[in-house]
Short mmCIF file of C-alpha atoms and ligand atoms in Angstrom, two decimals:
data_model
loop_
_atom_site.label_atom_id
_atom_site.label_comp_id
_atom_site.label_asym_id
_atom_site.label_seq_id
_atom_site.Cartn_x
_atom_site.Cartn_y
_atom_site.Cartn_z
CA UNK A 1 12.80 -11.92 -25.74
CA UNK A 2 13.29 -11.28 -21.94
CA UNK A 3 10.50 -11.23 -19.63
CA UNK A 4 10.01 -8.19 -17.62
CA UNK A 5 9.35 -8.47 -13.69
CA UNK A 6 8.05 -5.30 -12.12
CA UNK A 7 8.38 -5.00 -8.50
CA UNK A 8 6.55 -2.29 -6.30
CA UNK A 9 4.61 -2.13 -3.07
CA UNK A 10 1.03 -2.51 -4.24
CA UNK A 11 0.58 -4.81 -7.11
CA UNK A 12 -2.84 -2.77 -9.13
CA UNK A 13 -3.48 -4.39 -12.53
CA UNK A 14 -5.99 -0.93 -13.34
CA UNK A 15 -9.29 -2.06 -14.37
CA UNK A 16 -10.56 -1.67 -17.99
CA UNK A 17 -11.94 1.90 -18.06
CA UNK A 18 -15.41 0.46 -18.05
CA UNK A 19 -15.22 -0.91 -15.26
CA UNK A 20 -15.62 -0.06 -11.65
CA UNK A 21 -12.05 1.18 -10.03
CA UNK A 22 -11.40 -0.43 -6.66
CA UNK A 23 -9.89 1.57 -3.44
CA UNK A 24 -6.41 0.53 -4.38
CA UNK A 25 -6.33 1.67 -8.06
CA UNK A 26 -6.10 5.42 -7.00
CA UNK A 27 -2.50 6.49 -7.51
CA UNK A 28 0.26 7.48 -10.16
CA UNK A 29 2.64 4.81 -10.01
CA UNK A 30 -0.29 1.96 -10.84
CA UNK A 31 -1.93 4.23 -13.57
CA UNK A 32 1.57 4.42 -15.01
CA UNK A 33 2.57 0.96 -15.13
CA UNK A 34 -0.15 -0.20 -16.49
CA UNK A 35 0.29 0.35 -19.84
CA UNK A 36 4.16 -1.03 -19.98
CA UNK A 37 2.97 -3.46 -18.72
CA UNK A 38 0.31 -4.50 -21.18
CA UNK A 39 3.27 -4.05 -23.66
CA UNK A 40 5.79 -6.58 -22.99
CA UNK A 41 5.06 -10.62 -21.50
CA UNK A 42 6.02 -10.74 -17.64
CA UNK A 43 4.99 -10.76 -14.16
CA UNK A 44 4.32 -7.74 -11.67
CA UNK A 45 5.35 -9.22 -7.79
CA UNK A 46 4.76 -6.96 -4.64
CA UNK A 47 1.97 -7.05 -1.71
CA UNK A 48 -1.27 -8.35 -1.91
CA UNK A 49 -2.99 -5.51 0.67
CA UNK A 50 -3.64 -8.33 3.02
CA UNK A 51 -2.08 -8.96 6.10
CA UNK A 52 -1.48 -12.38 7.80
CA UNK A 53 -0.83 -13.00 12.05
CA UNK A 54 2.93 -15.01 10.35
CA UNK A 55 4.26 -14.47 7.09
CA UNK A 56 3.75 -17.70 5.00
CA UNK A 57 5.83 -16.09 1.46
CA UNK A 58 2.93 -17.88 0.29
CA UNK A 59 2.45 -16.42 -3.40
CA UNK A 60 -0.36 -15.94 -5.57
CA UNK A 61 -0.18 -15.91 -9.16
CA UNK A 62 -3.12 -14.21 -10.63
CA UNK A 63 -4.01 -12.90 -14.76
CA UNK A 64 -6.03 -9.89 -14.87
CA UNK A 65 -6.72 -7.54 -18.03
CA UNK A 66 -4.08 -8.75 -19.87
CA UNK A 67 -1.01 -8.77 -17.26
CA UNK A 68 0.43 -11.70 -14.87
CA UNK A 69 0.31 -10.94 -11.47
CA UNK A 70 2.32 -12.37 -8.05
CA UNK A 71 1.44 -11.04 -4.39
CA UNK A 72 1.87 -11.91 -1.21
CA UNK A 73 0.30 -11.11 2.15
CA UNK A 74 2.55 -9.11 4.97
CA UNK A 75 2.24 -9.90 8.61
CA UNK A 76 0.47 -7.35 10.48
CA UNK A 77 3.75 -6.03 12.35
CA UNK A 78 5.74 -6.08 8.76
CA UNK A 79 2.77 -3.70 7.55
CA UNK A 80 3.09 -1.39 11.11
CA UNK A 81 6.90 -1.14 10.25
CA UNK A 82 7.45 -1.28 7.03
CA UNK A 83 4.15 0.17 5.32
CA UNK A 84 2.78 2.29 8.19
CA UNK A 85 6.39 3.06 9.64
CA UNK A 86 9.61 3.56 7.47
CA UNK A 87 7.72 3.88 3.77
CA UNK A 88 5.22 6.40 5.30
CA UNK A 89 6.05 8.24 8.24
CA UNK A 90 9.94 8.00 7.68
CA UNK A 91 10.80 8.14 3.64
CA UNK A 92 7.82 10.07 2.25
CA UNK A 93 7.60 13.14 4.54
CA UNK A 94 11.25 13.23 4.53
CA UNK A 95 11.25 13.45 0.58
CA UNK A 96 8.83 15.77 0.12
CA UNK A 97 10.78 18.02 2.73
CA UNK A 98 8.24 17.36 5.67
CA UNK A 99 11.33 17.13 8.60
CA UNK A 100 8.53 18.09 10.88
CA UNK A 101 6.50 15.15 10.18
CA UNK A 102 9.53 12.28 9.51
CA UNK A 103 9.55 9.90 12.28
CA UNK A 104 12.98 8.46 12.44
CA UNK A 105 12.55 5.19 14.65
CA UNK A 106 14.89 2.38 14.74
CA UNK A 107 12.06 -0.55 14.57
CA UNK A 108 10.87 1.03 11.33
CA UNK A 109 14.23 1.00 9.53
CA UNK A 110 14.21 -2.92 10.46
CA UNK A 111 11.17 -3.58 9.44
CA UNK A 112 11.58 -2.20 6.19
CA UNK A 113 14.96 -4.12 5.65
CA UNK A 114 12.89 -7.41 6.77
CA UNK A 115 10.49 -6.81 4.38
CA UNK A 116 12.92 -6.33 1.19
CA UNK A 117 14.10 -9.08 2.06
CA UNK A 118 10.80 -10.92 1.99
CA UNK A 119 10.14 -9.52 -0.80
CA UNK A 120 13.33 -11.16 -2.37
CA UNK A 121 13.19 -14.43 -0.99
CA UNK A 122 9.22 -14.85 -2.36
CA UNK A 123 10.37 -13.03 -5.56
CA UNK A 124 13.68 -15.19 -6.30
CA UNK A 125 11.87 -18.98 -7.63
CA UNK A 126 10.33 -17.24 -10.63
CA UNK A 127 13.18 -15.10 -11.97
CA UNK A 128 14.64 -16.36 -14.54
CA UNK A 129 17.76 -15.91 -16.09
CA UNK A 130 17.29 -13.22 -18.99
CA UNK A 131 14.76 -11.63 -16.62
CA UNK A 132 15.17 -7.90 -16.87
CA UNK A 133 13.94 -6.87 -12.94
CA UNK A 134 12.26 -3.48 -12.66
CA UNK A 135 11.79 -1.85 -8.76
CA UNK A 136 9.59 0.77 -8.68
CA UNK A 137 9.44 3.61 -5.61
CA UNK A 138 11.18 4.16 -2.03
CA UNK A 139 8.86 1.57 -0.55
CA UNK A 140 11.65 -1.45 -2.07
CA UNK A 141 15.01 0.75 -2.06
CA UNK A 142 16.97 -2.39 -1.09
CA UNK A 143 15.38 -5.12 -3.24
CA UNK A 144 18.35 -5.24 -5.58
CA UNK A 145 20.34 -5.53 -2.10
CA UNK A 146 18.59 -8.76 -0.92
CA UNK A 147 18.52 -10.13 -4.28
CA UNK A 148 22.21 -9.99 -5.21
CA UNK A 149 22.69 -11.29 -1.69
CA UNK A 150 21.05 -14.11 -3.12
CA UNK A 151 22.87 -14.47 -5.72
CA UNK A 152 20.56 -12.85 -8.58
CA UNK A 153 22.79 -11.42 -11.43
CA UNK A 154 20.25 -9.95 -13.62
CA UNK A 155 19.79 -6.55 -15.03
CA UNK A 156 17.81 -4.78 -12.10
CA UNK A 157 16.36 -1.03 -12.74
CA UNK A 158 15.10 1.06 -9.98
CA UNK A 159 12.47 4.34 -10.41
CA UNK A 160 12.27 6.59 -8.22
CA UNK A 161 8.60 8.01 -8.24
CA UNK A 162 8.76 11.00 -5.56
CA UNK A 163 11.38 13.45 -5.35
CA UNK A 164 15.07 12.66 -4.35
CA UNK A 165 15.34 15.31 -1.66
CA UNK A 166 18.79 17.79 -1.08
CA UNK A 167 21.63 16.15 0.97
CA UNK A 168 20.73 18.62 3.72
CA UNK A 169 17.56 16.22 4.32
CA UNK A 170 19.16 13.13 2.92
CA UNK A 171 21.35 12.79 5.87
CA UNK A 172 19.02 13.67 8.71
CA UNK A 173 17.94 9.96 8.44
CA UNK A 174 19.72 7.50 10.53
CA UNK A 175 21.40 4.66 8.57
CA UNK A 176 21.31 7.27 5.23
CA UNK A 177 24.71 5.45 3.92
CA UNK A 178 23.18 2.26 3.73
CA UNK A 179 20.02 3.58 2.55
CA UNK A 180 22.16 5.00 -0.97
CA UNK A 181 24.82 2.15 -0.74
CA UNK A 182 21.69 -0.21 -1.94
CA UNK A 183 20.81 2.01 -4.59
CA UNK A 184 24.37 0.90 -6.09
CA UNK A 185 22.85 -2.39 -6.56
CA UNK A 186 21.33 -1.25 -9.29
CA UNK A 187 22.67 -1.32 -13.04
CA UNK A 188 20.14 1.73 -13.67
CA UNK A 189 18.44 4.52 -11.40
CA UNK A 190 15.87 6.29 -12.88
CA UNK A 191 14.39 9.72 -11.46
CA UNK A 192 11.34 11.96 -12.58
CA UNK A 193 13.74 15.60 -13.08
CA UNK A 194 17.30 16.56 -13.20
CA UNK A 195 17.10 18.10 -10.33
CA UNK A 196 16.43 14.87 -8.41
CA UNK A 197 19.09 13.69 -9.87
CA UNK A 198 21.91 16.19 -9.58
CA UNK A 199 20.44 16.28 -5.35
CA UNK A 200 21.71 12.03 -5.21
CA UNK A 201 24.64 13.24 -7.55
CA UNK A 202 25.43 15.77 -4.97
CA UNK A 203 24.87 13.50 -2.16
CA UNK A 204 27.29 10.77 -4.01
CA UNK A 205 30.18 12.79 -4.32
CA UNK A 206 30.20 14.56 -1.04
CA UNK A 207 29.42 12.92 1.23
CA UNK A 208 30.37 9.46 0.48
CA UNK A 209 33.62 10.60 -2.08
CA UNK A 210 32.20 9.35 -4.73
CA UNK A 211 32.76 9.92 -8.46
CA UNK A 212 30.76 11.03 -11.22
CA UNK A 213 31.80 10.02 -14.52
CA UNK A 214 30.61 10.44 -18.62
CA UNK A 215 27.59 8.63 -19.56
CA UNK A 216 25.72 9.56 -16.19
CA UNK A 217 28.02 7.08 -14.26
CA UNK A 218 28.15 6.67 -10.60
CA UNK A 219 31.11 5.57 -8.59
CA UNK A 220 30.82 4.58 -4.91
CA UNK A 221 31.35 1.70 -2.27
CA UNK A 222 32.99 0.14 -4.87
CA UNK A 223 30.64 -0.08 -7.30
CA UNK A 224 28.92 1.48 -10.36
CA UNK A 225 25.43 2.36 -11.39
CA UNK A 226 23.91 4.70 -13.84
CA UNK A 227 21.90 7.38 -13.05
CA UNK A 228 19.54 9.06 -15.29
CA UNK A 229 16.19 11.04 -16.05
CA UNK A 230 13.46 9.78 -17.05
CA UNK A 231 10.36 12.08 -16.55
CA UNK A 232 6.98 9.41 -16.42
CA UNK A 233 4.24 10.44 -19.05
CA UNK A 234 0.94 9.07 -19.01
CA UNK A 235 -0.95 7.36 -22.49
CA UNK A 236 -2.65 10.41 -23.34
CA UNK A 237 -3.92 8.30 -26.38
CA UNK A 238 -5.89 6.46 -24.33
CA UNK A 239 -6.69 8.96 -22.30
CA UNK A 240 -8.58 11.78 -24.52
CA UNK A 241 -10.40 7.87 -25.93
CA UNK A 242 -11.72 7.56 -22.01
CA UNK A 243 -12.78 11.66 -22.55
CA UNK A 244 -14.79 11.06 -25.86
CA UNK A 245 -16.45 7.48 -24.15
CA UNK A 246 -20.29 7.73 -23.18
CA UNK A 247 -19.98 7.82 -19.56
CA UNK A 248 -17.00 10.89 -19.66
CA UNK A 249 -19.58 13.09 -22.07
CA UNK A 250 -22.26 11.88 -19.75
CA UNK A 251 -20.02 13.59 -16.58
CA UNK A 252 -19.22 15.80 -18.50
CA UNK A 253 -22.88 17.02 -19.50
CA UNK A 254 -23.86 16.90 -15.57
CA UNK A 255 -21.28 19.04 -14.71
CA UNK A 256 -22.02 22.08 -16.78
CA UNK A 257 -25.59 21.77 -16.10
CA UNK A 258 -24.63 21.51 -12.48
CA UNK A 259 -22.47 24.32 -12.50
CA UNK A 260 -25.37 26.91 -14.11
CA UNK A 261 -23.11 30.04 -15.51
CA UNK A 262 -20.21 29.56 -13.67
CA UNK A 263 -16.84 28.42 -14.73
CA UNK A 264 -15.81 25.20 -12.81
CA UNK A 265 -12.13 24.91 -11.29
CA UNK A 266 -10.84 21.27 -10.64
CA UNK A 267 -8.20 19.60 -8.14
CA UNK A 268 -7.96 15.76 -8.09
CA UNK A 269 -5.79 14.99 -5.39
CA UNK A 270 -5.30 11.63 -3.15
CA UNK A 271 -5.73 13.15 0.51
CA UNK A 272 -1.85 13.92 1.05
CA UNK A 273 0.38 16.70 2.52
CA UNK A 274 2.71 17.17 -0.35
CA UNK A 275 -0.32 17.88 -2.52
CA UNK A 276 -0.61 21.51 -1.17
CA UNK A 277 -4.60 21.18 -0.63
CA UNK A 278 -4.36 23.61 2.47
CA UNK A 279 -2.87 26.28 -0.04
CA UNK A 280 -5.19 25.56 -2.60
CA UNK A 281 -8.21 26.24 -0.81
CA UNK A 282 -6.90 29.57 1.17
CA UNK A 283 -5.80 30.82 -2.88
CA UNK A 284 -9.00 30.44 -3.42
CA UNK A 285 -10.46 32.34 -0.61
CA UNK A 286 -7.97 34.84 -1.72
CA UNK A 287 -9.42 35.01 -5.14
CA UNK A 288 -13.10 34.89 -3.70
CA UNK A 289 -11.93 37.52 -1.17
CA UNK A 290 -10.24 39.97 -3.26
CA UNK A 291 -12.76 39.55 -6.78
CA UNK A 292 -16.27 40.20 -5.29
CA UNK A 293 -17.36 40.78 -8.83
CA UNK A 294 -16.72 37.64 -10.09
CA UNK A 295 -17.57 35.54 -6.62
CA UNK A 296 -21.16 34.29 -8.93
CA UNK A 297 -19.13 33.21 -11.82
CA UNK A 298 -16.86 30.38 -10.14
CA UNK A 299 -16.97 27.20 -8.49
CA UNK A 300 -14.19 24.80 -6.78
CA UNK A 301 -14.76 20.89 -6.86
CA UNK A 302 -12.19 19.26 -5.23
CA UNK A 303 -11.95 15.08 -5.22
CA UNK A 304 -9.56 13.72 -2.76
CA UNK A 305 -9.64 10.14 -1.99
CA UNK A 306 -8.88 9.68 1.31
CA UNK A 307 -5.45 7.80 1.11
CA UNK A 308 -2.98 6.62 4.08
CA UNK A 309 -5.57 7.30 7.01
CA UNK A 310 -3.79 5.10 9.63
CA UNK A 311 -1.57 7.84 9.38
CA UNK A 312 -1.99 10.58 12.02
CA UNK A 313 -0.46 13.02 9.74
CA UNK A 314 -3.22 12.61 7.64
CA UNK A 315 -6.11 12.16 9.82
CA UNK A 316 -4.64 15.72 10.99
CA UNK A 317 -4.90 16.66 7.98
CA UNK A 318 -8.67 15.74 6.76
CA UNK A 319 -9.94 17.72 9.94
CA UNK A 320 -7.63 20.50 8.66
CA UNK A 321 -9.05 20.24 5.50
CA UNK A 322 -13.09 19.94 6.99
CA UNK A 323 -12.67 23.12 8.97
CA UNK A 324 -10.85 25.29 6.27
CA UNK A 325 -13.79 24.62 3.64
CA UNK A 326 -16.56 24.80 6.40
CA UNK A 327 -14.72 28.44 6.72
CA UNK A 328 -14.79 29.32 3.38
CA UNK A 329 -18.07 28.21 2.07
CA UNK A 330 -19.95 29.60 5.61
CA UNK A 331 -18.55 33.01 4.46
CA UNK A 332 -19.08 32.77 0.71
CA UNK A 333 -22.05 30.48 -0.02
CA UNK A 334 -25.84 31.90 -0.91
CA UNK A 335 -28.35 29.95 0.09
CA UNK A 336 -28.57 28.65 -3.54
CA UNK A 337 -24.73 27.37 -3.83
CA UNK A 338 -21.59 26.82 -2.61
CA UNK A 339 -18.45 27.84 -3.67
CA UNK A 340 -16.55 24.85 -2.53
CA UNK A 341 -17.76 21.53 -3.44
CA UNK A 342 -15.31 18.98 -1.57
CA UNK A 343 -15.70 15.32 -2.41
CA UNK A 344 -13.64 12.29 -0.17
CA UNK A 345 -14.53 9.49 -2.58
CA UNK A 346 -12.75 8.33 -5.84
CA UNK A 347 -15.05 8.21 -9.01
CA UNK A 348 -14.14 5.85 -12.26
CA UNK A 349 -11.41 6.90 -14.41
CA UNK A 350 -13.84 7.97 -17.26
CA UNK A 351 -15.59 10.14 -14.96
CA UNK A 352 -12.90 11.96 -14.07
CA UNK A 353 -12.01 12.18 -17.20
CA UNK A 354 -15.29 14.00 -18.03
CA UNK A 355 -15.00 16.45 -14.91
CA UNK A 356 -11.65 17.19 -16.46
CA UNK A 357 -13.34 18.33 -19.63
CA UNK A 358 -15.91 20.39 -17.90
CA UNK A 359 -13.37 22.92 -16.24
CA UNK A 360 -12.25 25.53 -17.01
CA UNK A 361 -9.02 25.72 -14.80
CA UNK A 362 -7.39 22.86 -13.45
CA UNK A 363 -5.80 23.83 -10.08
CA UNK A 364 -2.46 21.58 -9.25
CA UNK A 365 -0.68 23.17 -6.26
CA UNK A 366 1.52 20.36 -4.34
CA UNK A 367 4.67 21.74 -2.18
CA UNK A 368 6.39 18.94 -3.46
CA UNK A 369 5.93 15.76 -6.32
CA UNK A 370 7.60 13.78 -8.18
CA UNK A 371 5.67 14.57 -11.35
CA UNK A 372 2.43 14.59 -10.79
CA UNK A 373 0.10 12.84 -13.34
CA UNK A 374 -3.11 14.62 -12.76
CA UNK A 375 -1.62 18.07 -14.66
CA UNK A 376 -0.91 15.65 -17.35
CA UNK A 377 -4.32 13.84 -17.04
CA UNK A 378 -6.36 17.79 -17.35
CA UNK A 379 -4.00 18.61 -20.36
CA UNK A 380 -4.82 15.33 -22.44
CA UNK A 381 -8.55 15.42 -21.73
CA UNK A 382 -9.17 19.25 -23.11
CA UNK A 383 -11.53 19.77 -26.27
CA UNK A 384 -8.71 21.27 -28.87
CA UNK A 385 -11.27 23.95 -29.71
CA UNK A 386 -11.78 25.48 -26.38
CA UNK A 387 -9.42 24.25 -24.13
CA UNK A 388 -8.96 25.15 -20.26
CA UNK A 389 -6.27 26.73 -18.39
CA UNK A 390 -4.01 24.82 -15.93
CA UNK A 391 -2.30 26.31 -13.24
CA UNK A 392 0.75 24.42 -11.86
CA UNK A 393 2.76 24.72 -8.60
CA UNK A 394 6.50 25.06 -9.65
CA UNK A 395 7.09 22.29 -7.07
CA UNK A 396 5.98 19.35 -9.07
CA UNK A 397 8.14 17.18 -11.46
CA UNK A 398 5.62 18.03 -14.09
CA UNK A 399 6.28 21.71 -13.79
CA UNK A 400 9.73 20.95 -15.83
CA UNK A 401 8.05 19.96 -18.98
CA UNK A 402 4.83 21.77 -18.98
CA UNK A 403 6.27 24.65 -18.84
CA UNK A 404 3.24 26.73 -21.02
CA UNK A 405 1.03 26.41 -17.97
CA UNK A 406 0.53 29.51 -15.62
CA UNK A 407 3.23 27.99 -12.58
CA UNK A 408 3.03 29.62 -9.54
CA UNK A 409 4.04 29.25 -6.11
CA UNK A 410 1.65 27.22 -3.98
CA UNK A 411 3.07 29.30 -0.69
CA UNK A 412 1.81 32.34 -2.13
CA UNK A 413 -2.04 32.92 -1.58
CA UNK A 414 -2.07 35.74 -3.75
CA UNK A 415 0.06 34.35 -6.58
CA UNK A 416 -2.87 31.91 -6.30
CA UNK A 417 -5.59 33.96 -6.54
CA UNK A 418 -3.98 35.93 -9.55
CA UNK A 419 -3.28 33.10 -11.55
CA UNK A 420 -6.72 31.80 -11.07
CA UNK A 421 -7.94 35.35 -11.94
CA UNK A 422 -6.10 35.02 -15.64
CA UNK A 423 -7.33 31.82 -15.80
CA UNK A 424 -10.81 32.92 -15.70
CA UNK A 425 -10.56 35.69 -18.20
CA UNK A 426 -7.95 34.52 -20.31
CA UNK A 427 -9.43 34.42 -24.14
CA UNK A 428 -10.22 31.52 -26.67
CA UNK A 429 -6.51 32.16 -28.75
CA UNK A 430 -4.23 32.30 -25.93
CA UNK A 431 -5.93 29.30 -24.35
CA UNK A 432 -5.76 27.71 -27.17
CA UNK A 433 -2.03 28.57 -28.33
CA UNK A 434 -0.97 27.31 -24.47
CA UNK A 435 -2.81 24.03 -24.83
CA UNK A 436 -1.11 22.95 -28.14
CA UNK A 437 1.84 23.43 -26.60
CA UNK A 438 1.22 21.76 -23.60
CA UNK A 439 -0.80 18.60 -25.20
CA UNK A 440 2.06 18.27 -27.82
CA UNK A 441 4.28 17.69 -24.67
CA UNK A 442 1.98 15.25 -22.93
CA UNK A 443 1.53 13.61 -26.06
CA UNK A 444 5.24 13.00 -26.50
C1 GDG R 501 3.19 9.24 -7.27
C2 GDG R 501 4.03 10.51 -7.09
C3 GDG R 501 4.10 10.76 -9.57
C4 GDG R 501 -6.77 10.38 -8.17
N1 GDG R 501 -8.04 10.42 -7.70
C5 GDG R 501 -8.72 9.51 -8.40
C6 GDG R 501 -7.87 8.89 -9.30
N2 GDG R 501 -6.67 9.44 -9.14
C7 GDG R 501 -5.50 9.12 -9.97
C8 GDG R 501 -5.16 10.29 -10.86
C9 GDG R 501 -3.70 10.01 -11.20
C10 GDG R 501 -3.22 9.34 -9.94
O1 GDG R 501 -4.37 8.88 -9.21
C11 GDG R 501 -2.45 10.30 -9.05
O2 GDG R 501 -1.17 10.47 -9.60
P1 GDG R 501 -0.23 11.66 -9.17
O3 GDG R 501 0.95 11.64 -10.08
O4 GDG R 501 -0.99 12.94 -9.29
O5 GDG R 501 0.17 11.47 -7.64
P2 GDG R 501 0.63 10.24 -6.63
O6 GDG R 501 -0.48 9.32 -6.37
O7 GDG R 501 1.19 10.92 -5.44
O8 GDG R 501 1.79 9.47 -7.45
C12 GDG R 501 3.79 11.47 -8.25
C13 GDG R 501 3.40 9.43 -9.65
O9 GDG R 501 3.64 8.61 -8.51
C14 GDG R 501 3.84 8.65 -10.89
O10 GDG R 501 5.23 8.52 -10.93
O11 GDG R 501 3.64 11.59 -10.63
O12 GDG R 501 4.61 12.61 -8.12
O13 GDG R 501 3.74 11.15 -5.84
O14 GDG R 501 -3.60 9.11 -12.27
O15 GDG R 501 -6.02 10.32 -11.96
N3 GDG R 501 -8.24 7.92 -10.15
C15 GDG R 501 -9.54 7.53 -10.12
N4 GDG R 501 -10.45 8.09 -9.26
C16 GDG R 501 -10.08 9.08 -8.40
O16 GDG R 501 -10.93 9.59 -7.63
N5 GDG R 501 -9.97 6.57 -10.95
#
């Protein structure tokens, strides 16, 4: 049988549920890969976090929980450029349709080529020849590049984890044509909605004149790649076993006893732009605003690991964020409670999956997202008999398949506050009738 060889930025075997999650285990793309990966024999190669004065390609070959791991440290301008720089203040605004915030600076574009290639020239000793190669995420766009430069004939596939944006945006970055000429180095693209794909489609055949043929085929620069849809799920198995351990019903317990009479509304978010907190939290003074009679039956918790903070963009943000909810709970608390509860820290996955549990609405409002696992993460960890409701901005992947959710648009305070408004009364049946629906989808 072939090996498999995943390769993405950050390189985070997840921790055994039991066990204490580090900093770096907070995000979709290592929560989802964890469990392939468990699956089939093989390596996963990318950065080890560290940086390094020179880079030495010096690798480390580590086993941990069950999967094979290979990193290597980045020298501290590589991480500026390429991390910092092109990955974060060029590639991901841009693709979440944050023009305002994409830096487009000619340093950061070579850094990140540098670093692909790196990547590839550290990567290349332990591929072997029925390898099947696996790129994850915009961070490594032209691995396959800098590997078939080298020679490397393998099967390489390539997922795309954030949104491919409209060609509008696509070609507002310098260098765009050699940014998609890479991704023809690929025998297989993979993104999270059709609508991703049909935008690179769209960008493909005009305004490179390429072709699209049957069997999701794509013709350009003289090559061919496939390009197809493949939404990412997360193992909801596993997860409603995390909601029924002793430590989620523990949460779990502590929250309703915490939250005396009132119904408890959830958003897990890492500290991010695209995740629409700002809107979340001014729906909700919407809904606290306009539904005085129900102000002493609800509560917000919102968990958002701080994420990226080198980033100005998001330092901007977390003072946003500090003064919005100082706003809101200075005009709403009692002296006895707050309607906000805002928490910068990350808890353990079977914690969260308690606090899951113990709402009643889960709140998931990004302007933009691939998919977004956490709406799939509430779903799986309801109680069948008495499930909650999620709300769910139209603007994330996820929004596609869980379509029996109450979607809304995250721009809209009041479609906000109305949706949390149904939430909040909505009876046992129709709760009930929305989760099956939804669960049977996260379940599949
Ligand atoms: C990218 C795309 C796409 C969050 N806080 C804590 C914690 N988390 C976990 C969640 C969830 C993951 O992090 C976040 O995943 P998302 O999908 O919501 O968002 P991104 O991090 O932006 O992921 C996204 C994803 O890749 C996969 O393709 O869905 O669109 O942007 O699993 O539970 N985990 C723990 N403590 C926390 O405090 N343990």
């Amino acid at each position: 049988m072939s090996r498999l060889i995943v390769v993405s930025n950050r390189v985070n075997p997840p921790p055994a549920p039991d066990q204490t999650d580090g900093e770096g285990s907070v995000g979709g793309l290592a929560m989802a890969l964890a469990a392939a990966l468990r699956e089939y024999s093989g390596v996963w190669f990318g950065w080890s976090g560290k940086t390094t004065p020179t880079f030495t390609g010096q690798l480390s070959m580590q086993r941990v929980n069950g999967v094979t791991t290979a990193t290597v440290d980045l020298e501290d301008g590589d991480y500026q450029e390429y991390y910092n720089g092109y990955a974060n203040k060029t590639l991901w605004p841009l693709f979440h349709y944050r023009v305002d915030l994409t830096a487009y600076d000619r340093s950061f574009g070579e850094g990140y080529d540098r670093v692909n290639k790196r990547f590839a020239e550290t990567l290349l000793p332990l591929i072997e020849p029925d390898d099947v190669i696996w790129v994850h995420d915009y961070h490594l766009i032209p691995m396959a590049r800098e590997l078939r430069r080298m020679g490397v004939t393998n099967r390489i596939g390539f997922f795309l984890h954030i949104p491919w944006p409209a060609h509008q945006l696509v070609v507002t970055l310098p260098r765009h044509r050699p940014l998609v000429e890479a991704m023809f180095d690929y025998d297989l693209i993979g993104f999270q909605t059709e609508e991703n794909r049909h935008a690179f489609e769209g960008y493909v055949t005009t305004e490179v004149g390429g072709s699209a043929g049957p069997g999701q085929i794509l013709s350009a620069f003289g090559k061919t790649t496939r390009a197809a849809v493949f939404p990412i799920g997360i193992d909801a198995a596993d997860f409603a076993r995390i909601t029924d351990s002793p430590r989620a019903r523990k949460v779990y317990d502590r929250m309703l006893a915490h939250s005396v009479f009132r119904k408890m509304v959830v958003g897990v978010d890492r500290l991010d732009y695209s995740k629409g907190l700002e809107e979340r939290l001014v729906g909700f003074e919407r809904f606290l605003h306009d539904n005085p009679d129900q102000r002493s039956q609800v509560m917000l918790l919102q968990i958002a690991p701080i994420s990226r903070d080198e980033v100005e963009a998001y330092q901007d943000l977390r003072s946003r964020l500090d003064g919005l909810i100082g706003r809101i709970n200075g005009a709403y608390a009692e002296m006895d409670f707050t309607p906000i509860r805002y928490v910068n820290r990350s808890y353990r996955r079977d914690e969260l999956a308690g606090v899951y549990r113990a709402a009643r609405v889960g709140l998931v409002t990004p302007l933009r997202d691939g998919m977004n696992l956490v709406a799939k993460e509430y779903v799986a960890a309801q109680d069948p008999n008495d499930p909650g409701v999620l709300i769910l901005s139209r603007f994330a992947g996820a929004a596609r398949q869980l379509t029996e959710a109450l979607i809304i648009n995250p721009n809209s305070p009041e479609e906000i506050s109305d949706a949390l408004s149904r939430a909040l009364s909505m009876g046992p049946g129709e709760r009930r009738q929305r989760w099956d629906s939804l669960n049977h989808t996260v379940q599949k």
